[in-house]
Each structure stands twice: as structure tokens, then as C-alpha cells.
Short mmCIF file of C-alpha atoms in Angstrom, two decimals:
data_model
loop_
_atom_site.label_atom_id
_atom_site.label_comp_id
_atom_site.label_asym_id
_atom_site.label_seq_id
_atom_site.Cartn_x
_atom_site.Cartn_y
_atom_site.Cartn_z
CA MET W 165 84.33 94.35 102.50
CA THR W 166 88.02 93.54 103.04
CA MET W 167 89.51 91.30 100.37
CA GLU W 168 91.32 88.16 101.48
CA PHE W 169 94.43 89.24 99.60
CA GLN W 170 96.11 92.53 98.80
CA ALA W 171 97.26 93.15 95.24
CA VAL W 172 100.71 94.42 94.27
CA VAL W 173 101.61 95.22 90.66
CA MET W 174 105.28 95.50 89.70
CA ALA W 175 105.51 98.29 87.11
CA ALA W 176 108.95 99.77 87.73
CA GLY W 177 110.92 97.60 85.31
CA LYS W 178 113.10 99.47 82.83
CA GLY W 179 112.56 97.00 79.99
CA SER W 180 116.20 95.96 79.64
CA ARG W 181 115.29 93.41 76.93
CA MET W 182 113.60 96.07 74.77
CA LEU W 183 115.60 99.26 75.36
CA ASP W 184 115.01 100.47 71.80
CA LEU W 185 111.39 101.08 72.83
CA THR W 186 111.75 101.96 76.51
CA VAL W 187 114.46 104.60 76.14
CA LYS W 188 111.77 107.32 76.01
CA MET W 189 108.78 105.51 77.48
CA SER W 190 108.12 103.49 80.61
CA LYS W 191 107.82 99.78 79.86
CA ALA W 192 104.48 99.78 81.72
CA LEU W 193 103.09 102.23 79.14
CA LEU W 194 104.11 100.39 75.99
CA PRO W 195 100.86 99.89 74.05
CA ILE W 196 99.30 96.50 73.48
CA GLY W 197 96.25 96.83 71.28
CA ASN W 198 96.14 100.58 72.06
CA TYR W 199 96.00 99.91 75.81
CA PRO W 200 99.02 100.48 78.07
CA MET W 201 100.72 97.25 79.08
CA LEU W 202 99.91 97.93 82.74
CA TRP W 203 96.18 97.92 81.96
CA PHE W 204 96.14 94.15 81.44
CA PRO W 205 97.12 92.96 84.96
CA LEU W 206 94.98 95.72 86.49
CA ASN W 207 92.06 94.61 84.35
CA GLN W 208 92.63 91.01 85.49
CA LEU W 209 92.59 92.09 89.15
CA GLU W 210 89.43 94.16 88.63
CA LYS W 211 87.78 91.21 86.94
CA ALA W 212 88.58 89.09 90.02
CA GLY W 213 86.84 91.61 92.29
CA PHE W 214 89.78 93.62 93.60
CA GLU W 215 88.80 97.16 94.45
CA GLU W 216 92.31 98.50 95.08
CA ALA W 217 95.92 97.69 94.26
CA ILE W 218 99.40 98.91 95.11
CA VAL W 219 101.31 99.78 91.95
CA ILE W 220 105.09 100.22 92.15
CA VAL W 221 106.45 102.59 89.49
CA LEU W 222 109.56 104.63 88.80
CA HIS W 223 109.39 108.16 90.16
CA SER W 224 109.84 109.67 86.69
CA ALA W 225 106.98 107.61 85.22
CA LYS W 226 104.25 108.17 87.82
CA ARG W 227 102.66 111.20 86.15
CA ASP W 228 102.51 109.64 82.67
CA ILE W 229 101.16 106.37 84.05
CA LEU W 230 98.37 108.08 85.98
CA LEU W 231 97.44 110.12 82.89
CA SER W 232 97.39 107.07 80.64
CA LEU W 233 95.33 104.92 83.03
CA SER W 234 92.83 107.73 83.56
CA GLN W 235 91.71 107.16 79.96
CA CYS W 236 91.15 103.40 80.42
CA GLU W 237 87.88 103.36 82.42
CA LEU W 238 89.35 101.30 85.24
CA LYS W 239 87.38 101.29 88.49
CA ILE W 240 90.08 99.76 90.68
CA LYS W 241 91.64 102.25 93.13
CA LEU W 242 95.39 102.60 92.69
CA ASP W 243 97.98 103.41 95.34
CA MET W 244 100.99 104.50 93.28
CA VAL W 245 104.25 103.98 95.14
CA THR W 246 107.41 105.33 93.51
CA ILE W 247 110.96 104.06 93.69
CA PRO W 248 114.07 106.02 92.62
CA ASP W 249 115.15 105.97 88.98
CA ASP W 250 118.87 106.15 89.75
CA GLN W 251 119.00 102.95 91.82
CA ASP W 252 118.91 99.45 90.36
CA TRP W 253 116.21 97.93 92.54
CA GLY W 254 114.99 94.39 92.02
CA THR W 255 111.47 93.14 92.61
CA ALA W 256 112.27 91.97 96.15
CA ASP W 257 113.77 95.39 96.89
CA SER W 258 110.48 96.93 95.77
CA LEU W 259 108.46 94.61 98.05
CA ARG W 260 110.76 95.54 100.92
CA HIS W 261 110.02 99.20 100.19
CA ILE W 262 106.25 98.71 100.64
CA ALA W 263 106.39 96.13 103.44
CA ASP W 264 104.66 98.53 105.84
CA LYS W 265 101.67 98.70 103.48
CA ILE W 266 101.21 94.92 103.39
CA THR W 267 98.84 93.88 106.16
CA ARG W 268 97.73 90.44 104.96
CA ASP W 269 98.56 87.77 102.39
CA PHE W 270 99.12 89.31 98.98
CA ILE W 271 99.19 88.72 95.23
CA VAL W 272 102.17 89.94 93.21
CA VAL W 273 101.89 90.34 89.45
CA SER W 274 104.19 91.82 86.82
CA CYS W 275 102.95 94.61 84.56
CA ASP W 276 104.02 92.64 81.46
CA LEU W 277 101.69 89.69 82.06
CA VAL W 278 98.75 89.18 79.71
CA CYS W 279 96.67 86.33 81.08
CA ASP W 280 93.03 85.20 81.16
CA LEU W 281 93.36 83.04 84.29
CA GLN W 282 90.56 83.37 86.83
CA LEU W 283 92.56 84.30 89.90
CA HIS W 284 90.40 82.27 92.27
CA LEU W 285 91.94 79.12 90.76
CA LEU W 286 95.38 80.19 91.96
CA ALA W 287 93.93 81.15 95.34
CA ASP W 288 92.29 77.72 95.64
CA VAL W 289 95.68 76.00 95.27
CA HIS W 290 97.19 78.39 97.80
CA ARG W 291 94.50 77.72 100.39
CA ALA W 292 94.26 73.97 99.85
CA ASN W 293 97.97 73.48 100.48
CA ASP W 294 98.37 76.14 103.18
CA ALA W 295 101.19 77.43 100.97
CA THR W 296 103.84 79.99 101.81
CA VAL W 297 103.99 80.95 98.15
CA THR W 298 101.99 79.77 95.17
CA VAL W 299 103.40 80.31 91.68
CA LEU W 300 101.59 80.39 88.34
CA LEU W 301 103.44 78.29 85.76
CA SER W 302 102.43 78.19 82.11
CA LEU W 303 103.31 76.72 78.74
CA PRO W 304 104.04 79.54 76.26
CA PRO W 305 102.22 79.24 72.93
CA ARG W 306 104.39 78.00 70.08
CA SER W 307 103.94 81.27 68.17
CA PHE W 308 105.63 83.16 71.02
CA ILE W 309 108.47 80.66 71.32
CA ASP W 310 109.25 81.03 67.62
CA ALA W 311 108.61 84.80 67.45
CA VAL W 312 111.36 87.06 66.11
CA GLY W 313 111.36 90.81 66.66
CA PRO W 314 112.18 93.47 64.04
CA GLY W 315 115.58 95.11 63.74
CA PRO W 316 119.05 93.64 63.20
CA LYS W 317 119.24 89.86 63.37
CA THR W 318 120.80 88.67 66.61
CA LYS W 319 121.42 85.28 68.17
CA ARG W 320 118.55 84.36 70.46
CA ARG W 321 119.41 83.73 74.08
CA SER W 322 117.98 80.69 75.84
CA GLU W 323 116.05 81.86 78.90
CA ARG W 324 114.36 78.68 80.04
CA ASP W 325 113.28 77.93 83.57
CA LEU W 326 113.96 74.58 85.22
CA VAL W 327 111.08 73.53 87.46
CA GLY W 328 111.05 70.39 89.57
CA LEU W 329 107.58 69.25 90.70
CA ASP W 330 106.37 66.34 92.80
CA GLU W 331 104.51 63.46 91.17
CA LYS W 332 101.21 65.29 91.63
CA GLY W 333 102.60 68.27 89.72
CA THR W 334 101.75 70.75 92.48
CA GLN W 335 104.60 71.14 94.98
CA ILE W 336 107.73 72.93 93.77
CA LEU W 337 110.88 71.01 94.67
CA LEU W 338 113.35 72.80 92.41
CA LEU W 339 113.15 76.22 90.75
CA GLY W 340 115.65 78.34 88.88
CA SER W 341 116.74 79.77 85.58
CA GLU W 342 118.67 77.47 83.26
CA ALA W 343 121.59 79.92 83.45
CA ASP W 344 121.79 79.43 87.23
CA PHE W 345 122.71 75.77 86.87
CA GLU W 346 125.95 74.25 85.66
CA ASP W 347 126.22 71.09 83.55
CA THR W 348 124.70 69.07 86.38
CA ILE W 349 121.78 69.67 88.70
CA LYS W 350 122.49 68.83 92.33
CA ILE W 351 119.59 67.62 94.46
CA ARG W 352 119.80 66.58 98.09
CA LYS W 353 119.47 62.87 98.77
CA SER W 354 116.98 63.63 101.53
CA VAL W 355 114.75 65.43 99.01
CA LEU W 356 114.89 62.53 96.55
CA LYS W 357 114.13 60.13 99.37
CA LYS W 358 110.95 62.03 100.26
CA PHE W 359 110.06 62.73 96.61
CA PRO W 360 111.45 59.87 94.50
CA HIS W 361 109.27 60.74 91.51
CA MET W 362 110.34 64.35 90.95
CA VAL W 363 109.73 65.61 87.41
CA ILE W 364 112.04 68.36 86.10
CA ASN W 365 110.48 70.40 83.32
CA SER W 366 112.23 72.92 81.04
CA ARG W 367 109.12 73.96 79.11
CA LEU W 368 107.20 75.60 81.95
CA THR W 369 107.59 79.34 82.44
CA ASP W 370 107.33 81.33 85.65
CA SER W 371 104.57 83.79 84.76
CA HIS W 372 105.50 86.25 87.54
CA LEU W 373 102.13 85.88 89.23
CA TYR W 374 102.39 84.83 92.87
CA ILE W 375 100.41 84.59 96.08
CA MET W 376 102.52 85.02 99.21
CA ARG W 377 102.04 84.94 102.94
CA LYS W 378 102.22 88.27 104.71
CA TRP W 379 105.21 87.15 106.75
CA VAL W 380 107.29 86.82 103.57
CA ALA W 381 107.18 90.61 103.23
CA ASP W 382 108.18 90.92 106.89
CA PHE W 383 111.12 88.57 106.28
CA LEU W 384 112.32 90.69 103.35
CA THR W 385 112.69 93.74 105.59
CA THR W 386 115.69 92.06 107.21
CA ALA W 387 116.86 89.80 104.36
CA LYS W 388 118.42 92.67 102.45
CA HIS W 389 120.73 90.33 100.56
CA ILE W 390 117.71 89.17 98.55
CA GLY W 391 117.12 91.55 95.64
CA THR W 392 114.77 89.75 93.25
CA VAL W 393 111.68 87.59 93.67
CA LYS W 394 112.20 85.08 90.88
CA GLY W 395 115.98 84.79 90.91
CA GLU W 396 116.60 84.87 94.66
CA LEU W 397 113.53 84.81 96.93
CA LEU W 398 111.68 81.90 95.32
CA PRO W 399 114.70 79.55 95.06
CA TYR W 400 115.51 80.39 98.70
CA LEU W 401 112.00 79.53 99.87
CA VAL W 402 112.00 76.31 97.83
CA LYS W 403 115.24 75.19 99.49
CA LYS W 404 114.00 76.15 102.96
CA GLN W 405 111.12 73.69 102.58
CA PHE W 406 113.67 70.99 103.40
CA SER W 407 115.33 72.72 106.34
CA ARG W 408 114.49 72.82 110.01
CA ARG W 409 114.70 75.76 112.31
CA ARG W 410 118.19 76.14 113.79
CA LYS W 411 118.67 76.13 117.50
CA VAL W 412 121.39 77.68 119.65
CA ASP W 413 122.41 77.22 123.24
CA GLY W 414 120.77 79.61 125.67
CA PRO W 415 120.78 79.96 129.46
CA ARG W 416 117.91 79.07 131.75
CA HIS W 417 117.15 80.89 134.95
CA ASP W 418 118.63 78.03 136.98
CA GLY W 419 121.91 78.23 135.11
CA ASP W 420 121.42 75.15 132.94
CA VAL W 421 121.96 75.40 129.19
CA VAL W 422 119.11 74.57 126.83
CA GLU W 423 118.50 74.83 123.09
CA VAL W 424 116.39 77.80 121.94
CA PRO W 425 115.28 78.65 118.38
CA ALA W 426 117.69 80.89 116.45
CA SER W 427 116.47 84.01 114.67
CA ASP W 428 116.03 83.05 111.02
CA ILE W 429 113.32 82.81 108.37
CA PHE W 430 111.29 80.43 110.51
CA SER W 431 110.94 83.03 113.24
CA TYR W 432 108.72 85.09 110.90
CA GLN W 433 106.16 82.33 110.47
CA SER W 434 102.90 82.24 112.32
CA GLU W 435 101.42 78.81 112.93
CA ASP W 436 97.97 77.80 114.01
CA PRO W 437 98.16 76.47 117.62
CA LEU W 438 96.15 73.32 116.81
CA GLU W 439 98.33 72.57 113.78
CA LYS W 440 101.44 73.06 115.91
CA LEU W 441 100.10 70.69 118.58
CA SER W 442 99.21 68.03 116.02
CA LYS W 443 102.72 68.15 114.57
CA GLU W 444 104.29 67.86 118.01
CA MET W 445 102.16 64.78 118.73
CA SER W 446 102.72 63.22 115.31
CA SER W 447 105.05 60.21 115.28
CA CYS W 448 105.78 60.55 111.56
CA LEU W 449 106.68 64.24 111.53
CA HIS W 450 110.23 63.80 110.28
CA SER W 451 109.88 60.45 108.63
CA GLY W 452 108.45 61.71 105.37
CA ALA W 453 105.68 59.13 105.54
CA ASP W 454 103.07 61.85 105.30
CA GLY W 455 104.95 63.93 102.75
CA SER W 456 106.07 66.36 105.45
CA THR W 457 109.43 68.05 104.98
CA GLY W 458 109.93 69.01 108.61
CA SER W 459 109.42 72.68 107.67
CA ASN W 460 106.34 74.87 107.67
CA ILE W 461 107.45 76.52 104.44
CA ARG W 462 105.48 75.20 101.48
CA CYS W 463 105.94 76.22 97.83
CA PHE W 464 103.23 75.17 95.39
CA ALA W 465 102.29 75.86 91.79
CA LEU W 466 99.31 75.99 89.51
CA VAL W 467 100.25 74.80 86.03
CA MET W 468 98.08 76.65 83.52
CA ASP W 469 97.67 74.32 80.54
CA LYS W 470 94.51 75.94 79.15
CA GLY W 471 93.72 79.52 78.28
CA PHE W 472 96.16 82.31 77.45
CA CYS W 473 99.19 83.35 79.51
CA VAL W 474 102.16 85.25 78.10
CA ARG W 475 104.79 87.63 79.42
CA THR W 476 105.60 90.46 77.01
CA ASN W 477 109.08 91.08 78.40
CA THR W 478 111.05 90.78 75.16
CA LEU W 479 110.76 92.66 71.88
CA ALA W 480 109.77 89.48 70.01
CA ALA W 481 107.05 88.56 72.54
CA TYR W 482 105.79 92.14 72.64
CA CYS W 483 105.43 92.29 68.85
CA GLU W 484 103.72 88.90 68.68
CA MET W 485 101.34 89.96 71.44
CA ASN W 486 100.25 92.96 69.39
CA ARG W 487 99.65 90.73 66.39
CA GLN W 488 97.32 88.50 68.40
CA ILE W 489 95.60 91.02 70.64
CA PRO W 490 92.73 91.96 68.27
CA LYS W 491 91.20 88.48 68.63
CA LEU W 492 91.87 88.29 72.38
CA LEU W 493 90.95 91.73 73.66
CA ASN W 494 87.23 91.27 74.27
CA SER W 495 87.77 87.96 76.08
CA LEU W 496 90.28 89.71 78.36
CA CYS W 497 87.94 92.62 79.06
CA SER W 498 86.92 92.90 82.71
CA LEU W 499 83.23 93.73 82.25
CA PRO W 500 80.73 91.91 79.98
CA GLU W 501 79.11 95.17 78.91
CA ARG W 502 82.42 96.77 77.94
CA GLU W 503 82.94 95.61 74.38
CA LEU W 504 86.15 96.93 72.89
CA THR W 505 85.93 97.97 69.25
CA ALA W 506 88.72 97.39 66.75
CA VAL W 507 88.28 100.75 65.03
CA HIS W 508 87.75 103.65 67.41
CA PRO W 509 84.59 105.68 66.63
CA SER W 510 86.66 108.85 66.24
CA ALA W 511 88.98 107.32 63.62
CA CYS W 512 88.56 108.44 60.01
CA ILE W 513 88.84 105.79 57.30
CA GLY W 514 89.30 107.09 53.75
CA ALA W 515 87.49 105.99 50.61
CA LYS W 516 88.38 102.48 49.45
CA ALA W 517 90.76 101.98 52.37
CA GLN W 518 90.90 98.42 53.69
CA VAL W 519 91.26 97.67 57.39
CA GLY W 520 91.42 93.97 58.13
CA PRO W 521 89.41 92.38 60.97
CA ASP W 522 92.71 91.48 62.64
CA SER W 523 93.77 95.14 62.93
CA MET W 524 92.99 98.01 65.29
CA ILE W 525 92.83 101.77 64.74
CA GLY W 526 93.18 104.06 67.77
CA ALA W 527 91.32 107.25 68.70
CA GLY W 528 91.80 110.14 66.32
CA GLY W 529 93.52 108.00 63.70
CA ALA W 530 93.26 108.78 59.99
CA VAL W 531 93.72 106.23 57.21
CA GLY W 532 94.03 107.67 53.70
CA GLY W 533 92.12 106.55 50.64
CA MET W 534 93.08 103.18 49.14
CA ALA W 535 95.42 102.43 52.05
CA THR W 536 95.64 98.83 53.32
CA ILE W 537 96.00 97.83 56.96
CA LYS W 538 96.46 94.11 57.72
CA ARG W 539 97.21 92.40 61.03
CA SER W 540 98.49 95.65 62.50
CA ILE W 541 97.90 97.99 65.42
CA ILE W 542 97.61 101.69 64.58
CA GLY W 543 97.90 103.92 67.64
CA GLN W 544 96.10 107.09 68.65
CA HIS W 545 96.24 110.15 66.40
CA CYS W 546 98.25 108.44 63.67
CA CYS W 547 98.07 109.54 60.06
CA ILE W 548 98.41 106.84 57.39
CA GLY W 549 98.76 108.29 53.90
CA GLU W 550 96.94 107.37 50.73
CA LYS W 551 97.85 104.05 49.09
CA ALA W 552 100.10 103.19 52.04
CA LYS W 553 100.40 99.52 53.00
CA VAL W 554 100.92 98.44 56.60
CA SER W 555 101.07 94.74 57.51
CA ASN W 556 102.13 92.77 60.60
CA SER W 557 103.23 95.98 62.26
CA LEU W 558 102.81 98.05 65.40
CA ILE W 559 102.44 101.78 64.88
CA MET W 560 102.43 103.69 68.17
CA ASN W 561 100.80 107.06 68.91
CA HIS W 562 101.18 110.25 66.83
CA VAL W 563 103.03 108.57 63.96
CA THR W 564 102.89 109.92 60.42
CA ILE W 565 103.29 107.53 57.48
CA LYS W 566 103.14 109.41 54.20
CA ASP W 567 101.55 108.40 50.91
CA GLY W 568 102.68 105.24 49.14
CA CYS W 569 104.75 103.76 51.98
CA ASN W 570 105.09 100.01 52.42
CA ILE W 571 105.58 98.92 56.03
CA GLN W 572 106.02 95.19 56.78
CA ASN W 573 106.69 93.54 60.14
CA CYS W 574 107.89 96.77 61.76
CA VAL W 575 107.57 98.64 65.03
CA ILE W 576 107.36 102.40 64.69
CA ALA W 577 107.46 104.23 68.01
CA SER W 578 105.56 107.37 68.97
CA ASN W 579 106.00 110.66 67.11
CA ALA W 580 108.04 109.10 64.30
CA HIS W 581 107.71 110.29 60.71
CA VAL W 582 108.09 108.11 57.60
CA GLY W 583 108.55 109.93 54.30
CA GLU W 584 106.68 109.27 51.05
CA LYS W 585 107.10 105.91 49.32
CA ALA W 586 109.55 104.63 51.91
CA GLU W 587 109.74 100.84 52.16
CA LEU W 588 110.53 99.31 55.55
CA LYS W 589 110.70 95.58 56.27
CA ASP W 590 111.55 94.03 59.66
CA CYS W 591 112.64 97.43 60.96
CA LEU W 592 112.39 99.17 64.31
CA VAL W 593 111.97 102.95 64.22
CA GLY W 594 112.51 104.67 67.55
CA ALA W 595 110.47 107.49 69.06
CA SER W 596 110.60 110.83 67.20
CA GLN W 597 112.83 109.39 64.45
CA HIS W 598 112.55 110.61 60.85
CA VAL W 599 112.74 108.23 57.87
CA ASP W 600 113.56 109.89 54.56
CA PRO W 601 111.30 109.49 51.50
CA LEU W 602 112.00 106.70 48.98
CA VAL W 603 114.41 104.78 51.25
CA ARG W 604 114.38 100.97 51.33
CA LEU W 605 115.45 99.42 54.61
CA THR W 606 115.46 95.84 55.92
CA ASN W 607 116.36 94.61 59.43
CA GLU W 608 117.39 98.09 60.57
CA ALA W 609 117.00 99.80 63.93
CA LEU W 610 116.68 103.57 63.69
CA VAL W 611 116.96 104.76 67.28
CA ASP W 612 118.38 107.57 69.40
CA MET W 613 121.86 106.18 70.04
CA GLU W 614 122.82 109.01 72.40
CA ARG W 615 119.95 108.16 74.75
CA LEU W 616 120.82 104.46 74.59
CA MET W 617 124.43 105.23 75.51
CA GLN W 618 123.22 107.20 78.54
CA ILE W 619 121.26 104.20 79.76
#
């Protein structure tokens, strides 16, 4: 059976807000609760009944991503499409690259979204409003707004979205990042006349989950000036809701001059003949009496005010997500019979070791005697020494933490080694880094600076 929508997962991001972790690993493979980040949107699609998805990845990451996902028991069929590593492509550039694969309306989701929304709810809004694009908006949990990542203390940047909605809270009238606006927000008088009760919200977040018409992908093939979905495509579509198709003078066979439609975004739209006829016969088409904008472009939103919806696109959000994932993982699981255990059956827990219920131990992990693990994620094939203490931390795969260490609120990337009785607090240890025994470090970032300079 052919699904109503195609699914496209954006997994080629380089993780510019968390380069300390992505310098040696694709952002899509960063672990959340011992599952690769990309698993979560794929799991959500599978749960909604999707049998296949297009996944856009960097060329260099394809092999590792396929290997990692092969261990996750996903049934959804994946069409991996690669884009070049050496070119700075945006999300709209990536959609343009796969436009020939898109044959019907489609869902676009970012690989860093962790969300328990039932996708049919978003589809219902899309269908009910005959939308061009439907956007999922959400209110981030307070714990994620206040979250602070490990490493050196830095001034937090404000990255709020400004979203203008109609009085029903469904149609998008204004959309952009706070940084895109100056001290004042300019709104057309004609828009305010049609929508006098616009509400502008700075607390809602664009979750990077969209449903789009097929013709939007066709439009992108020629609109090469548009590079990103959120920053450029969506604001453009929102503005075009209040425009009419341009016309230019063209000759008739008898020599007279008439107005004909110009080639622009409206030329890509397909319209139902009956709907077109009804609009032509309507006396209130351009009056705004029926809420019409005079354009067939419609941008709508579903505001998710219940459930869980978070983007893990910053170091702080990523760390907080790993702290909360033990209590969320089974509710996010795609199949009722697939219960995910906190401690993998192959893990070895030493005598008198304590592993809290809010922690997870990956496959092949070893926790030494009298060690304590609290509110932490321990990756695959990690070795935690005797009497070591790990709290509020993320320990990635193949990490060794020797006897007597004290690790608090840290991220330790894959293949790192921490010497005996080292004490780390609020630190970030990069992949393959070595921490000497007995050191005491706070708010430090131990990373491969040469690799960071190359990026």
C-alpha cells in the first residue's frame, strides 16, 4: 500500500553548535540513551506506519550510519542519499538534491528531534486546511531552557523564534528567528486588516517537523537562491500567502495585448478544478470576508502543548536529553512488545556496585565493585573502575574510567581514558583523549584542537 506521504529525514548536519563532540563523529550518530540520535525520528516514522524513508547524510558518514542503524532493530526501509562533505549545503539545498525522488506530498524531519507526537495529528491539520506547509511548533520544557552544558562557561545566545498566528492559533502569519528582525517588526497593513487579532509568540519553537506539498520540492529546483528550510523557505512561503500571481503583457493571435500569468511560485501549484471555479465565482474572493488571502499558498501549524518534543541541537540540550531519556525511552519505543532495558543483559555489574534506576548501561559494559552510577548514561563496552563515582554524566562508547574516579556532570566521548582517582566536574572530554591520574578539573574542555582548527 502506498503511503499518503513520503518521509525525508535530514541527517547531514555537521553539528555546528556542538563541534567538540561532532569533530570525530556524525551528529546523527551521537548517542542518546545508547541509541544513535537518528534512531529517534526513524522510530517515530515507523511507529506512524511508514515503511520507507529517504535519509540525507554526508558522504563520509553513510557507512557508519548504516552500521549503527543495523544494530537498532528498525524495520523501516532506508534510502540513504549522500551529499558532499566539502560543500556547505543547507536543508533546502538537500531537498533540491532529492527533488526527483519526491513523487507526492512529504514529511520532513530533522535527525535531532526527539518527540512523542502521533504524526497523524499533524497530518490532520494539513488536510483540514489544505495547507501548502504545516509546521510543528512546541513549547520547550523548562529544564531544557535552563540547561547548561559542560565545559568552559560561555554567554548563552538567545535563539528564540518569533511566530505570528491568527486568533485561532493555526495559521502562520509571521515566522522568523529573533535575530532576523530589527528593533521593530514590520507587518503589512493588508495583513493586519485581514487578521486584526494576530498573536506574536516568542516562546514557541519550530521543531523542524514539516509536511509539505509535492510542488514545493519542484519549486526549489529553480529557486536556487533559497538555501535553508527554516531560515529562508518557510518565511518566503508565509509572505507569499498574501501575494497574488503576477501577470505580464502577452500577445494574442489577433495582435491584441492581454495579461498572462508570469512564471513564479504560483505556477508550480496545482489546484482542484472545482475549487478554482468556486473561487472565480466567489464575490468575496479578495475582500477578506471569508479569511481568504487571495493566494492558494497556506501555511499552518500544530502547536504541541502536551507530550514531549525537544530538539537536541545544542550541547546543553543534548546533555539534558541524556539525563531524561531513561524515563522516556519505553514510551518513545515504536513497538509495544519491544521493551528497552536500562541495563543491557550483556553488561557486567560488580559486587556492591550501585546503578540507579535513572541510569543506563550499554552492551558489553563493565562496572567495578562498589562503583556508583547515578542519573548517567554509560555507553557500549565501557569499563568503570572499582569505587568510581559517575553522576549526571554521559559516557560514550569504549571509554575507560579507572578506579576511584569521581565524574560529575561531564560528557566523555568515545575511546577516552580517565586515569585513576581523577576528579572531573562540568568537563567535556573529547574522543580518544587521555586524562592523567589524580588530576582535578572543573569547567574544562579537553578536545583535539588541531581537528577543530581544520573544521
